[in-house]
Tab-separated table of C-alpha atoms and ligand atoms in Angstrom:
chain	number	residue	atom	x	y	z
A	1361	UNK	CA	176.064	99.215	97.657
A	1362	UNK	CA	176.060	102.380	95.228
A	1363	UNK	CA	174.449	105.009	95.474
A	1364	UNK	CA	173.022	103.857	91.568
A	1365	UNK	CA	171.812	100.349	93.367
A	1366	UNK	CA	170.337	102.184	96.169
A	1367	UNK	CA	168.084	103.882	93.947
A	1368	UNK	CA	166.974	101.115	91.859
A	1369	UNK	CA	166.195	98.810	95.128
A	1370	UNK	CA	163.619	101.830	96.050
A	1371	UNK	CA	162.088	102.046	93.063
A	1372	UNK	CA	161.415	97.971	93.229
A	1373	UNK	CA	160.236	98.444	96.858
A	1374	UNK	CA	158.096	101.163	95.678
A	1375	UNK	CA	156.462	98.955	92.983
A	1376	UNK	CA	155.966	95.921	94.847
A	1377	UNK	CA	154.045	98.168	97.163
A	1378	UNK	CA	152.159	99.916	94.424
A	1379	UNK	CA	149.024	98.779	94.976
A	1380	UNK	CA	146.537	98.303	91.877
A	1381	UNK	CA	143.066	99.320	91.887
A	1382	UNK	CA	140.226	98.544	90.003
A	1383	UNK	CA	138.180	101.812	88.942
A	1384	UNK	CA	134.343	100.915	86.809
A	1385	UNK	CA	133.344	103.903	85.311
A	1386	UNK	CA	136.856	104.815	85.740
A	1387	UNK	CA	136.038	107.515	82.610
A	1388	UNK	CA	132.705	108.957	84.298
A	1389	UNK	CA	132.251	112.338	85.957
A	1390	UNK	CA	133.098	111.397	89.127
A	1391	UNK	CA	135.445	108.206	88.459
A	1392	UNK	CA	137.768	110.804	86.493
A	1393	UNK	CA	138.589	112.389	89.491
A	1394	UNK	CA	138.967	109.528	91.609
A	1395	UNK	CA	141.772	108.429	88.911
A	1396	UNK	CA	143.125	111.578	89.542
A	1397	UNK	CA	143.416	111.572	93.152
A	1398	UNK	CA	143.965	107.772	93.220
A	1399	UNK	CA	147.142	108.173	91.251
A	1400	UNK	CA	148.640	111.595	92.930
A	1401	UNK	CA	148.086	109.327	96.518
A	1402	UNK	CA	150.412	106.490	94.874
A	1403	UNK	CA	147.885	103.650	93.471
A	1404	UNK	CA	148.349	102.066	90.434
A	1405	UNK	CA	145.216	102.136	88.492
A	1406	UNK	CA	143.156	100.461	85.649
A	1407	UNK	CA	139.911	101.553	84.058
A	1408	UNK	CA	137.193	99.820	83.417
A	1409	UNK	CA	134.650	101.384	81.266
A	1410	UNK	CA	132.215	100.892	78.344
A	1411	UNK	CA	132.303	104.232	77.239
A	1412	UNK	CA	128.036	104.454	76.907
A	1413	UNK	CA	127.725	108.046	79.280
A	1414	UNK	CA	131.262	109.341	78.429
A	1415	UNK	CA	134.239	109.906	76.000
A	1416	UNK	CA	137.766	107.882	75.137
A	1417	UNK	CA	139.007	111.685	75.382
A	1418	UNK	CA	138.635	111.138	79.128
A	1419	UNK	CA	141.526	108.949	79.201
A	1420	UNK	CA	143.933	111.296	78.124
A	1421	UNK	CA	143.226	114.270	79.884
A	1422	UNK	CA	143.363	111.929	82.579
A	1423	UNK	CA	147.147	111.464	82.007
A	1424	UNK	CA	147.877	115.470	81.335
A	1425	UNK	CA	146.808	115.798	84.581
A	1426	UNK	CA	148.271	113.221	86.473
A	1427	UNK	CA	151.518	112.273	83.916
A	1428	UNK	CA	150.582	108.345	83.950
A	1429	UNK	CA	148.504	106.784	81.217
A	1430	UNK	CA	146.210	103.983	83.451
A	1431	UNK	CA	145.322	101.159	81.647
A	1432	UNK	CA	142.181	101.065	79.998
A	1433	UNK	CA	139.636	97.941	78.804
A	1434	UNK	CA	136.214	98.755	77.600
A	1435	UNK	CA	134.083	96.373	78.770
A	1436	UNK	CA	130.212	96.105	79.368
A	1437	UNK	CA	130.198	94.626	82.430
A	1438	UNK	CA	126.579	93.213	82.009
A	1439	UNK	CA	128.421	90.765	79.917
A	1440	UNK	CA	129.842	88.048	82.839
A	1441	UNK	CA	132.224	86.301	80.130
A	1442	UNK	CA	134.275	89.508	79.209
A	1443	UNK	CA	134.311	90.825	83.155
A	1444	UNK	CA	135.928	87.055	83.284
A	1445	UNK	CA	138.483	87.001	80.787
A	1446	UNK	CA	139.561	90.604	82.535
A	1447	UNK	CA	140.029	88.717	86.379
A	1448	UNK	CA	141.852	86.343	84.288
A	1449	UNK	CA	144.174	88.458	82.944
A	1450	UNK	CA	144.933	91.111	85.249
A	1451	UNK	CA	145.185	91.157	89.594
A	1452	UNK	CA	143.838	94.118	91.718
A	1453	UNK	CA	144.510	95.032	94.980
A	1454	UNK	CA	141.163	96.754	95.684
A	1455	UNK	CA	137.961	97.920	93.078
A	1456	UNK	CA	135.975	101.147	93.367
A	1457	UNK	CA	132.846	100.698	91.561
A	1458	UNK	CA	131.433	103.557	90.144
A	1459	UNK	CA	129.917	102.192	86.413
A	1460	UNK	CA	125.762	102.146	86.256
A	1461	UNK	CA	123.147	104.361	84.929
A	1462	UNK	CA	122.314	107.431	87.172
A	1463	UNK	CA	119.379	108.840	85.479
A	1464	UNK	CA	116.315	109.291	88.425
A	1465	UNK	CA	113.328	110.052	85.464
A	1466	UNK	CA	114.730	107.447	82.888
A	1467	UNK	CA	115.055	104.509	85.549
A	1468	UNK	CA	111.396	104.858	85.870
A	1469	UNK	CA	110.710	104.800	82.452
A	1470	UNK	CA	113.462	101.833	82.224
A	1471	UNK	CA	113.606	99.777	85.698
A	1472	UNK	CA	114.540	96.608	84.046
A	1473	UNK	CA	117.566	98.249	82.362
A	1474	UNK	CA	118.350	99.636	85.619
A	1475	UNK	CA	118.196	96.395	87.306
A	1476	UNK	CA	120.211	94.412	84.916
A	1477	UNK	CA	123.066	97.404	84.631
A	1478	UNK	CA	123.181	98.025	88.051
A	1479	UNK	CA	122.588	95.263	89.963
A	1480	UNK	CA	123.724	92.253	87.338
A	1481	UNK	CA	127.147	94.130	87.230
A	1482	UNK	CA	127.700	94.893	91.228
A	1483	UNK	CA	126.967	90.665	91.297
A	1484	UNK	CA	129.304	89.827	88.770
A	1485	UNK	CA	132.249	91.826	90.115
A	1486	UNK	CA	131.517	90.927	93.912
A	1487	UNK	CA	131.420	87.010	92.418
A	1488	UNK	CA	134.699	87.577	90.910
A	1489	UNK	CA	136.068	88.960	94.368
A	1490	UNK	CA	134.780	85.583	96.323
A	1491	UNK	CA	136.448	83.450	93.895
A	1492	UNK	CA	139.712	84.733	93.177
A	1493	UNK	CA	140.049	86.289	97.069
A	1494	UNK	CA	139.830	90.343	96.427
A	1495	UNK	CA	139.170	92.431	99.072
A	1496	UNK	CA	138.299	95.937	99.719
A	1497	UNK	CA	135.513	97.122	97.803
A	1498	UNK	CA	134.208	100.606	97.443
A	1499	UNK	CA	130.774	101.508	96.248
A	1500	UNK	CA	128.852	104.517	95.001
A	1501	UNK	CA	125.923	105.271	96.763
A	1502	UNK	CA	123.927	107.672	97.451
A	1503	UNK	CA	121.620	110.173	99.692
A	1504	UNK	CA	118.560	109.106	97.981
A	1505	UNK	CA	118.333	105.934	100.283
A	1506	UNK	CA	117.481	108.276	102.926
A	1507	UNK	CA	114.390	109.746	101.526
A	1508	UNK	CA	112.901	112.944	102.879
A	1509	UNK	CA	114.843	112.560	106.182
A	1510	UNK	CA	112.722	113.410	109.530
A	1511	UNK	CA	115.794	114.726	111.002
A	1512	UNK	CA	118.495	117.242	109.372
A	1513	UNK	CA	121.271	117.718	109.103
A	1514	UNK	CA	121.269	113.592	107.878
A	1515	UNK	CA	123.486	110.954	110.145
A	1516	UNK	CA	124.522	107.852	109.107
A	1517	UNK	CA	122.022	106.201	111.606
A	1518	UNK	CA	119.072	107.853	109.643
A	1519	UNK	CA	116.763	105.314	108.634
A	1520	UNK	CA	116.317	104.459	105.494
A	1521	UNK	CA	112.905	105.355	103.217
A	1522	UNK	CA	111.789	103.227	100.281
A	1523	UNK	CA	112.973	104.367	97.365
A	1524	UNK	CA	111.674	106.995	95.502
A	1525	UNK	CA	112.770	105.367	91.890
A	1526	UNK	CA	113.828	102.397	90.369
A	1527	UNK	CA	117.661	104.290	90.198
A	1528	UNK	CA	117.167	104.773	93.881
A	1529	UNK	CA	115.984	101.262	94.585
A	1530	UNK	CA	119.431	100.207	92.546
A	1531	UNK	CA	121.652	101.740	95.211
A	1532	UNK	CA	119.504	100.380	98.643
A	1533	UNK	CA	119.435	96.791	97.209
A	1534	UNK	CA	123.258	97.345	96.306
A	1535	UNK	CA	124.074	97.981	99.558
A	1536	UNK	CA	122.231	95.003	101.184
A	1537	UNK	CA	123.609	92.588	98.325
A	1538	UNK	CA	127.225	94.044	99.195
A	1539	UNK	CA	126.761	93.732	103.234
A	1540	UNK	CA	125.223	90.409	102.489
A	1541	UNK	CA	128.274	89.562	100.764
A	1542	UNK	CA	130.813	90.824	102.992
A	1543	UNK	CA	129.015	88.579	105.527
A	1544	UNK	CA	128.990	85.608	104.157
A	1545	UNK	CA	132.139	86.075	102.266
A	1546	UNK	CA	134.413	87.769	104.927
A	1547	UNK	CA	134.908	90.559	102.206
A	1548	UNK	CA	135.146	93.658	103.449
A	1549	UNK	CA	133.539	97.009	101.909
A	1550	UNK	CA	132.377	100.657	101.886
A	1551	UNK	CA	129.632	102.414	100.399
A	1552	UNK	CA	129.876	105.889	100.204
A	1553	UNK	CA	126.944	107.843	100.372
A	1554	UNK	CA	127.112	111.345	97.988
A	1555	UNK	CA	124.771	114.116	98.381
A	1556	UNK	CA	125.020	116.278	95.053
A	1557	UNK	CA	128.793	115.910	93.205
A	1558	UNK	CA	129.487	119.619	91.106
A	1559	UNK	CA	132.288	120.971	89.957
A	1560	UNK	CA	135.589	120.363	87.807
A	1561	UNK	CA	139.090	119.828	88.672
A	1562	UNK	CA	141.159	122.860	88.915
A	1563	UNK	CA	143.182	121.703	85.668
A	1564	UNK	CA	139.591	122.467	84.017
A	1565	UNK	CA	140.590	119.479	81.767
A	1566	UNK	CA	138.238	117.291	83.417
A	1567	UNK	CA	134.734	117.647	84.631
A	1568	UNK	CA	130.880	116.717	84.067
A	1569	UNK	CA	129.330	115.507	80.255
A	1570	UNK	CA	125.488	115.417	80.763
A	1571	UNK	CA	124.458	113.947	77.431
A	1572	UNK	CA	121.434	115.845	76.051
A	1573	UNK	CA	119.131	118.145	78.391
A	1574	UNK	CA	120.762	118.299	81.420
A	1575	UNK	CA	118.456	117.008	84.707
A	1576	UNK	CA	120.614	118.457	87.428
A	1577	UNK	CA	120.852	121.880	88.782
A	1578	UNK	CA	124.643	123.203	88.224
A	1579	UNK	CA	124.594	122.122	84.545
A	1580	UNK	CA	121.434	123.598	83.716
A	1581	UNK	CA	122.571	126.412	85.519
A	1582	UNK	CA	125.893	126.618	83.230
A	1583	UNK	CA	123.973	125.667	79.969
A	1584	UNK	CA	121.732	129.037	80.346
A	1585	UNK	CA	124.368	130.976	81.268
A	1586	UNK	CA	125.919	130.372	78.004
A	1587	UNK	CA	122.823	130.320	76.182
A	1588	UNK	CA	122.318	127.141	75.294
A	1589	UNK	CA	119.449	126.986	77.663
A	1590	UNK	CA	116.749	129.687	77.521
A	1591	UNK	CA	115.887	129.889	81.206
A	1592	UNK	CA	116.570	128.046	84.031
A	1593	UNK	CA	113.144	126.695	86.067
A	1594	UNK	CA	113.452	126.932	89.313
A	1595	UNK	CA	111.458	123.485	90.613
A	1596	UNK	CA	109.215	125.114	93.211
A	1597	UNK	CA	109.467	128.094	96.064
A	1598	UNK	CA	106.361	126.913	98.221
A	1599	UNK	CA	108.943	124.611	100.531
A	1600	UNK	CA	109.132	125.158	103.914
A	1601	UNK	CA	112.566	126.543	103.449
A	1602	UNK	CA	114.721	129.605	104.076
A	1603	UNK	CA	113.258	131.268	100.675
A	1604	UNK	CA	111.289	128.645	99.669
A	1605	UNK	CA	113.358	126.650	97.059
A	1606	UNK	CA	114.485	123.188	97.839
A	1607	UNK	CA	117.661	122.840	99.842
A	1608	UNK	CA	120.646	120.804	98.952
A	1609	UNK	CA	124.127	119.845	99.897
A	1610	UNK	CA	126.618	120.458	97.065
A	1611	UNK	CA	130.136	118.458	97.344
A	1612	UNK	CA	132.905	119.514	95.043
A	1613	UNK	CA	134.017	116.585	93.169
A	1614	UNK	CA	137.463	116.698	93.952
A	1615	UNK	CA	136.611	116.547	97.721
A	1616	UNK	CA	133.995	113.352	96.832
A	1617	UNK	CA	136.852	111.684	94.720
A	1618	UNK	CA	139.654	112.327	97.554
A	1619	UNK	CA	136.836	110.878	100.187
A	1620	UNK	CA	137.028	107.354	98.107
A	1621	UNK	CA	141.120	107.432	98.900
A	1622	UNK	CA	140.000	107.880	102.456
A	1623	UNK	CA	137.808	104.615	102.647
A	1624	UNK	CA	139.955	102.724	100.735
A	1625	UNK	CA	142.301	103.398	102.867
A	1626	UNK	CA	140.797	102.894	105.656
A	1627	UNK	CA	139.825	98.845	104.177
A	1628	UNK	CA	143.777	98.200	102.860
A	1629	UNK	CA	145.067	98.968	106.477
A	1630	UNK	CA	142.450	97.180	107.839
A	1631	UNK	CA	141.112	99.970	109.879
A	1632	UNK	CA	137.622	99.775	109.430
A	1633	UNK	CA	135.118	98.653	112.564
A	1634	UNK	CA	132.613	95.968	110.485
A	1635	UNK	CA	132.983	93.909	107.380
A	1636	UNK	CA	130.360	96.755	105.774
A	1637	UNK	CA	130.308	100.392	106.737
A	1638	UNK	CA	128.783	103.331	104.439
A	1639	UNK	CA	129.290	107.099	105.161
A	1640	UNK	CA	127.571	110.359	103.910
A	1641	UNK	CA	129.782	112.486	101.895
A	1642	UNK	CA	128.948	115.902	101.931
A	1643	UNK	CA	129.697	119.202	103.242
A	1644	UNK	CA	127.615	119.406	106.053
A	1645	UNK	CA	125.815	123.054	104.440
A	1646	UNK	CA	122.640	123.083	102.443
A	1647	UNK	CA	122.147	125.629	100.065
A	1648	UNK	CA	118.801	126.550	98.346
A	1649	UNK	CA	118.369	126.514	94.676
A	1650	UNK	CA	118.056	130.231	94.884
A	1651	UNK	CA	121.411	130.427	97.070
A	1652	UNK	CA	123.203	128.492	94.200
A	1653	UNK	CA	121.911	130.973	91.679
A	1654	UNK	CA	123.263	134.028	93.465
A	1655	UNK	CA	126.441	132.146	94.425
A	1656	UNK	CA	126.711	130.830	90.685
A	1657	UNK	CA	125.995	134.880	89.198
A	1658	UNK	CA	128.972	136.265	91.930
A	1659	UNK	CA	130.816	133.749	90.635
A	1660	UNK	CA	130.858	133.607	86.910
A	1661	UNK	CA	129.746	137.668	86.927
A	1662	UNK	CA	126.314	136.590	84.597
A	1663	UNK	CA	123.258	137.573	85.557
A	1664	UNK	CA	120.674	134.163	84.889
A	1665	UNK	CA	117.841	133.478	83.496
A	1666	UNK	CA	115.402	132.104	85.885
A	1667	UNK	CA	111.322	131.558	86.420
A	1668	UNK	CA	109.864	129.976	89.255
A	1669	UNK	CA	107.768	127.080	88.575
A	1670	UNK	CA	105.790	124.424	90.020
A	1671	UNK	CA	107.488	121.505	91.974
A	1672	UNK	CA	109.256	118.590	90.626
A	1673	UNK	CA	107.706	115.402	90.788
A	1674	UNK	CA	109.875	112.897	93.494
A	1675	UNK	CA	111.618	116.139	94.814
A	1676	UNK	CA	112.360	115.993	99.053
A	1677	UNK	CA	112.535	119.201	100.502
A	1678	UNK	CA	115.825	119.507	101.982
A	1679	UNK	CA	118.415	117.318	102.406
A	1680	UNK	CA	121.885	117.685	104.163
A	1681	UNK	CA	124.639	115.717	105.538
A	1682	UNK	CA	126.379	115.529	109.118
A	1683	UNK	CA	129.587	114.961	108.338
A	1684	UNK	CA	130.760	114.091	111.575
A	1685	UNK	CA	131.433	110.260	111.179
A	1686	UNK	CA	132.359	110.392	107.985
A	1687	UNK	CA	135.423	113.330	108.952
A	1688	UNK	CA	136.286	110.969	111.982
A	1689	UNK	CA	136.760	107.695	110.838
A	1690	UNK	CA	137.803	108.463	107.098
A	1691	UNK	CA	139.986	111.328	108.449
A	1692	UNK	CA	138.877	113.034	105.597
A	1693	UNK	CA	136.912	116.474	105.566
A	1694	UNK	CA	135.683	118.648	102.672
A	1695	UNK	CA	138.696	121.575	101.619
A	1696	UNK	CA	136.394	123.470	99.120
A	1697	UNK	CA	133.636	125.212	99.299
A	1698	UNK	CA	130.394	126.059	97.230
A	1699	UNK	CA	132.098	129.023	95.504
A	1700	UNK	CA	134.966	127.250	94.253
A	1701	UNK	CA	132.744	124.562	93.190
A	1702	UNK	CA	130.711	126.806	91.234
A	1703	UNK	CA	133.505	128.839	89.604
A	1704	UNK	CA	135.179	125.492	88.311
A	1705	UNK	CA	131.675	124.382	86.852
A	1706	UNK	CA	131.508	127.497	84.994
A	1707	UNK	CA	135.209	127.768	83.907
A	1708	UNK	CA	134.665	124.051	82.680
A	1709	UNK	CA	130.991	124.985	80.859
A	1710	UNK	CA	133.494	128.002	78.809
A	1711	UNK	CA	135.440	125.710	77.749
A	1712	UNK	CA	133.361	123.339	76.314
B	961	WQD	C1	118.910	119.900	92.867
B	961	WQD	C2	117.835	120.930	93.212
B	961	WQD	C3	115.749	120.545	92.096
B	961	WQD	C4	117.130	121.280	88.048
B	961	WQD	C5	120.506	114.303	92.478
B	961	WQD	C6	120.391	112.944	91.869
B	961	WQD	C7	120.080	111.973	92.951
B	961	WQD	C8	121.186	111.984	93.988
B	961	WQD	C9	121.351	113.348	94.526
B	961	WQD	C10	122.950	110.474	93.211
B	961	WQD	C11	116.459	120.296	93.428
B	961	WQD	C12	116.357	121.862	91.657
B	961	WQD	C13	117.078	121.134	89.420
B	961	WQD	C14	116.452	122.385	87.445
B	961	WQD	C15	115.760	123.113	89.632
B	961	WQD	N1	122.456	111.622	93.409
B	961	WQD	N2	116.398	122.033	90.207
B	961	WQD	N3	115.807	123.258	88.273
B	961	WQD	O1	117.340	116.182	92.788
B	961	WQD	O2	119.035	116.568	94.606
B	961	WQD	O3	119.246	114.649	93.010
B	961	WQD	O4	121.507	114.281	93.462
B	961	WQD	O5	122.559	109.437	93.539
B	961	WQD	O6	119.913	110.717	92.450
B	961	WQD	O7	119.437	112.990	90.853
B	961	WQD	O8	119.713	116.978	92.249
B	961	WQD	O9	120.651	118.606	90.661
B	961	WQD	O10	118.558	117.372	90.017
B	961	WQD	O11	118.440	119.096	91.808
B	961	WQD	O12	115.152	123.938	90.328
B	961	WQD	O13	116.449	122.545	86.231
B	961	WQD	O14	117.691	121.825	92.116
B	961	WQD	O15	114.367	120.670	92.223
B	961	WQD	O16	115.839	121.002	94.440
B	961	WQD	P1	118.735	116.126	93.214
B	961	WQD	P2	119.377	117.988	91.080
């Protein structure tokens, strides 16, 4: 054989290996860098996305990152047809399933719309996966399900507390819809469970888009740096807390998005203990809202604008992971830490 033949008989290898995952919400803040880290690990990916909490632009800074365009199909997957015609046209070796609202005030103010985003599209895909035999699912939970936890820092066998909102109710009844499934379906699945995503990748070409006021610390946080916020409230310093402010446990994206590669992983080799697992993704530290604001002025070298003011309404006290079963079985463990996060957030916010 020459050397010439050699080469090309890799490359096939290589693509008949390639395995081809399905990423909804593939253009989102934290499905971006899942792409990312999908596609520097090897996979072959396709987006699906209906563009309602994000921009096309996402898709090619995507690809100056990475160097590979991923396919791309807008769809709305509340609509079962056109999520269909797509399993008609195209096979996938696995799907992470990011797409759904995420908004805690406006699912009150909405449930229904959360239900029918949310739930109606985790049924459609999972129906799609019993008929046409896809396995190895990955879904994006979250903290919430554990409520004000009695015990910290928060282990996997943590109860779970009824949900606080109709957004949190979304992910609890996701996960018992998906385990149900698994069960009855021998499917076999993941749900990851975040504590509070920040951050940008390093490339600063990617990062978070909060349309209109932003709800969440960090971005608030950049937004009056810059001025386009006048102050920052801080929710609250009567907790029974370090300094009183509410404690958190904030994940750099990039470590979040790299955690998904780890579970899928872990379901395309088959290594995984029970048809449904779900792991807390975090980094194990909390940090107080007035920690991040001294962290975030070291950082960016701004001094913020802050008050104190009265407590949020739905806000737990503290809430942190142990990370311990998650960094065993995924073999995965967070590489960056709260500084890093925050400098990227900023470096992101100036370039906006
Ligand atoms: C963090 C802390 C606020 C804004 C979010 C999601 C939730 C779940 C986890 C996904 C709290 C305080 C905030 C502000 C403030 N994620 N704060 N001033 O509440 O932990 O929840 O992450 O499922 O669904 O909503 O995150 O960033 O809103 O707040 O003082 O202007 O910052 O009170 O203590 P939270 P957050």
């Amino acid at each position: 054989m020459f050397q010439g033949e050699l080469h090309l008989t890799t490359e096939k290898n290589n693509k008949e290996q390639m395995k081809r995952i399905l990423v909804t919400g593939g253009l989102g803040f934290i499905g971006s860098h899942t792409v990312v880290e999908l596609q520097n690990s090897g996979f072959e990916v396709v987006i699906i996305d209906d563009l309602s909490n994000t921009t096309i632009d996402v898709l090619e800074n995507i690809t100056a990152i990475s160097g590979i365009k991923p396919a791309f199909h807008q769809i709305d997957l509340r609509v079962k047809n056109d999520i269909h015609a797509f399993f008609e046209n195209n096979t996938v070796d696995g799907i992470i399933h990011f797409a759904a609202f995420k908004a805690v005030g406006e699912s009150v103010a909405k449930p229904l719309d959360y239900y029918e985003n949310n739930i109606g599209s985790l049924v459609y895909l999972l129906q799609e996966m019993k008929d046409r035999n896809i396995d190895n699912f990955i879904f994006s939970s979250s903290c919430t399900v554990y409520g004000q936890a009695d015990e910290l820092p928060i282990t996997e066998n943590a109860p779970t507390k009824p949900a606080e909102s109709p957004y949190g109710n979304t992910k609890q009844i996701g996960e018992e819809i998906i385990k149900e499934s698994c069960k009855a379906y021998n499917m076999n699945a993941i749900a990851l469970r975040y504590f509070n995503p920040i951050g940008a990748h390093k490339s600063i070409k990617i990062g978070e888009l909060p349309l209109g006021v932003p709800q969440n610390l960090i971005p608030f946080i950049t937004q009056t740096a810059m001025g386009i916020r006048k102050e920052l409230s801080v929710f609250g310093d009567d907790y029974p807390t370090i300094d009183g402010t509410a404690v958190r446990d904030y994940i750099h994206v990039v470590d979040l998005a790299k955690a998904h590669i780890a579970a899928l992983e872990r379901l395309i080799n088959k290594n995984n203990k029970t048809n449904f697992e779900f792991f807390n993704v975090g980094t194990g530290t909390g940090s107080s809202v007035l920690e991040v604001i001294k962290a975030f002025e070291k950082a960016s070298g701004k001094s913020l604008n802050y008050k104190i003011v009265g407590r949020r309404e739905g806000d737990i006290t503290a809430a942190y992971a142990d990370t311990t079963i998650a960094n065993k079985e995924l073999n995965w463990k967070t590489e960056k830490d709260l500084d890093e996060a925050l400098d990227s957030a900023w470096k992101w916010q100036l370039k906006q």
